[in-house]
Short mmCIF file of C-alpha atoms in Angstrom, two decimals:
data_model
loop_
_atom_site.label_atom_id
_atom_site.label_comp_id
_atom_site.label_asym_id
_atom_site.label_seq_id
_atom_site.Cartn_x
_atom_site.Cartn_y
_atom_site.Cartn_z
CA UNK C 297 7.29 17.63 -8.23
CA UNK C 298 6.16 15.47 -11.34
CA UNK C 299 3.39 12.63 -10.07
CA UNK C 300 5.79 10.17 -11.58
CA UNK C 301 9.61 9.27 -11.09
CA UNK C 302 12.12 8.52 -14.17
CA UNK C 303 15.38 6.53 -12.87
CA UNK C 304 17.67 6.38 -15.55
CA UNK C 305 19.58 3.28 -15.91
CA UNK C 306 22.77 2.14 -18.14
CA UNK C 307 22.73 -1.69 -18.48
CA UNK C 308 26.15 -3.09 -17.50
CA UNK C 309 27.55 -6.16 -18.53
CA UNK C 310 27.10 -8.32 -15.52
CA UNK C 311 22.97 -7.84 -16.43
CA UNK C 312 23.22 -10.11 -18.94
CA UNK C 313 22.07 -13.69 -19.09
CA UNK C 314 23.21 -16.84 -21.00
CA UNK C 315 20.90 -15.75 -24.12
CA UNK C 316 22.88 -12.28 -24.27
CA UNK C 317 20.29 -10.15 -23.45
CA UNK C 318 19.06 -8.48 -19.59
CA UNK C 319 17.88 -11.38 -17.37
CA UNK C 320 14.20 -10.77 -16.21
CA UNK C 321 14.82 -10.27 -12.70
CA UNK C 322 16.33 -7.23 -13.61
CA UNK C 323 13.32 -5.61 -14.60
CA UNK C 324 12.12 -6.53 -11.61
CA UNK C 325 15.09 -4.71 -9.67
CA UNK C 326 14.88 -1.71 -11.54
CA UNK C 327 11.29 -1.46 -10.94
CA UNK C 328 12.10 -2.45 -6.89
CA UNK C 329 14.55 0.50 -7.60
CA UNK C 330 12.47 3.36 -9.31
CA UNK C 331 9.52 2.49 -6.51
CA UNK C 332 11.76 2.99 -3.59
CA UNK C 333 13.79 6.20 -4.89
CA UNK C 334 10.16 7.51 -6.35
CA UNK C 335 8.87 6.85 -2.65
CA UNK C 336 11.69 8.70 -0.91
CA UNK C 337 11.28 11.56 -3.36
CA UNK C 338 7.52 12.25 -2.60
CA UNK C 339 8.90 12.24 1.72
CA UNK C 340 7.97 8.76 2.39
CA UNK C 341 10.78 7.98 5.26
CA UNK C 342 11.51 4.21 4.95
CA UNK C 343 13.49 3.67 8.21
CA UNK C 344 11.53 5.87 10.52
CA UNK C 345 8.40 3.64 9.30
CA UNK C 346 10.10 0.71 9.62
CA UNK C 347 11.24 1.95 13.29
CA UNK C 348 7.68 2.19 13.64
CA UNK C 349 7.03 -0.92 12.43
CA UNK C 350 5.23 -0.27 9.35
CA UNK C 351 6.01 -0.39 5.49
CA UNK C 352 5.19 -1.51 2.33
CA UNK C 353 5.11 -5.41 1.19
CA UNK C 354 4.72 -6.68 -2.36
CA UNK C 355 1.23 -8.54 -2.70
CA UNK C 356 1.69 -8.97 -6.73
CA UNK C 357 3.92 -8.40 -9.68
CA UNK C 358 2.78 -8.38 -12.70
CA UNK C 359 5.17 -7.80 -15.90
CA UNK C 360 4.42 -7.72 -19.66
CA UNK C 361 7.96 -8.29 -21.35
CA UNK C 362 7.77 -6.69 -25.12
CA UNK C 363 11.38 -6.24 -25.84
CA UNK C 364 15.13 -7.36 -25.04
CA UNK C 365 17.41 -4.70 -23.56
CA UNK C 366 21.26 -4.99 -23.81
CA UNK C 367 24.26 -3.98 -22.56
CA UNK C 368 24.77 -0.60 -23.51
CA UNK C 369 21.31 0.53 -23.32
CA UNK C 370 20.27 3.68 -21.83
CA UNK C 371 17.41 3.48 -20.19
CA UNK C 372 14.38 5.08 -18.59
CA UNK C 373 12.57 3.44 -15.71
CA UNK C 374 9.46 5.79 -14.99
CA UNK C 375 7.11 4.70 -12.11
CA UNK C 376 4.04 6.44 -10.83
CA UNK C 377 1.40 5.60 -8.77
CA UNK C 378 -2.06 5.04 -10.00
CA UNK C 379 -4.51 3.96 -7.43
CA UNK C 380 -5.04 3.46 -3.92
CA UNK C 381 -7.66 1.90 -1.87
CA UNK C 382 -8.21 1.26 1.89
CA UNK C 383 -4.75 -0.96 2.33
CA UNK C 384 -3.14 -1.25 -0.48
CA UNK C 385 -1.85 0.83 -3.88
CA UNK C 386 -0.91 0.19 -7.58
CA UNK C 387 1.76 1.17 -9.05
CA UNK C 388 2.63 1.12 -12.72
CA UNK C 389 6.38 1.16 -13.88
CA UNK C 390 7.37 1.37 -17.57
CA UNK C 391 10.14 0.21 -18.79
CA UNK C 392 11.82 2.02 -21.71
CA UNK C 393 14.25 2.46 -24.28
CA UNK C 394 14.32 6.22 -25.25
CA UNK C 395 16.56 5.96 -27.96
CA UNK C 396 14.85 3.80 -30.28
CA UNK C 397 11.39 4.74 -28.28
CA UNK C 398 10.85 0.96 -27.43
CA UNK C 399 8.84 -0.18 -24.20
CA UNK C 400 10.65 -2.72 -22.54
CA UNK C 401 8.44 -3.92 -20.07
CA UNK C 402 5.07 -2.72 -18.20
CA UNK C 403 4.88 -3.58 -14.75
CA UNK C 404 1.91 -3.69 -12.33
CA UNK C 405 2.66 -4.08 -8.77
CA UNK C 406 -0.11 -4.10 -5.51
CA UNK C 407 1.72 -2.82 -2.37
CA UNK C 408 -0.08 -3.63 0.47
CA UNK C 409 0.75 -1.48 4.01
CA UNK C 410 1.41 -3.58 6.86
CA UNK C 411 2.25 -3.51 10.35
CA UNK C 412 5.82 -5.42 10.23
CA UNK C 413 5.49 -6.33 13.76
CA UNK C 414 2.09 -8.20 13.63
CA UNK C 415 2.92 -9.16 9.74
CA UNK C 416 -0.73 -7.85 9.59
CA UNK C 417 -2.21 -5.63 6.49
CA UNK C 418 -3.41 -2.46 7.73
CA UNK C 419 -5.11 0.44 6.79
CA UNK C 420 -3.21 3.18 4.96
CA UNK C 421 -3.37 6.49 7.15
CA UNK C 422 -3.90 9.90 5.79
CA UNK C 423 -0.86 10.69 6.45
CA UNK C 424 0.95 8.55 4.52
CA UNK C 425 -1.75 8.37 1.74
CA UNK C 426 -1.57 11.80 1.15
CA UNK C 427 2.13 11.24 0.25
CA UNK C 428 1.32 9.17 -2.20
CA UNK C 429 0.59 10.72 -5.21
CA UNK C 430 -1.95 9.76 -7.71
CA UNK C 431 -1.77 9.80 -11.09
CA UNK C 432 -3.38 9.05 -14.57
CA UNK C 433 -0.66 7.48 -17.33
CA UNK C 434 1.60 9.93 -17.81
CA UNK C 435 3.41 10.88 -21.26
CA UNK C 436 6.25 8.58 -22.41
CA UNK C 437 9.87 9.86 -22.10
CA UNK C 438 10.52 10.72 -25.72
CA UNK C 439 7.41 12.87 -25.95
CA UNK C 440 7.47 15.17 -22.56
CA UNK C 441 10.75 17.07 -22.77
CA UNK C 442 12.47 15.08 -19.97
CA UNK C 443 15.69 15.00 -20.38
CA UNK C 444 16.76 11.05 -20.46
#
């Protein structure tokens, strides 16, 4: 398994705003998106946690816009995740446009683990942090061989 996660994404029509181009929430979904498919991939079991009462919460977004997308556009959304400390983890999400090799956006996000019951931040077990895999940048989707 690759310490990073590619979701490929067409834009449709109905992702388009009043200025013709993909609203910026939706690079916010996508990136919602690659996380929780990238999660499941590495064995992370969102509803048994959650029947545990425990899971991941959003403590900060932060996105860097650089280009438009359109409808049309194939993209790549590759997410990976880069550090993690005592209760929380970053991870980093690109954005991209393969065909024209164009980043789209670059996304930070801090997840924070938290008991859902007590809506309490907790620390991350070993269990579930050695899930999580770590990982420096990794290459960008024209220049690795993935197929996109």
């Amino acid at each position: 398994m690759l310490p990073y996660y590619d979701l490929p994404h067409l834009v449709e029509d109905d992702e388009i705003d009043s200025q013709q181009h993909v609203h910026n929430l939706r690079y916010l979904q996508w990136t919602l998106w690659a996380a929780g498919k990238h999660s499941a991939a590495m064995g992370w079991d969102s509803k048994q946690a959650a029947a545990d009462g425990l899971g991941w919460v959003v403590r900060k977004h932060e996105i860097t816009y650089r280009r438009a997308a359109f409808a049309g556009d194939h993209l790549v959304i590759r997410t990976w995740v880069s550090d993690m400390d005592r209760y929380a983890s970053i991870r980093k999400t690109l954005i991209c446009r393969p065909a024209d090799q164009a980043v789209l956006a670059r996304v930070d996000t801090r997840w924070v683990y938290v008991n859902l019951r007590a809506h309490k931040v907790v620390e991350i077990p070993d269990s579930v942090r050695s899930l999580m895999i770590q990982s420096k940048t990794p290459p960008m989707p024209w220049t690795d061989g993935t197929k996109t």
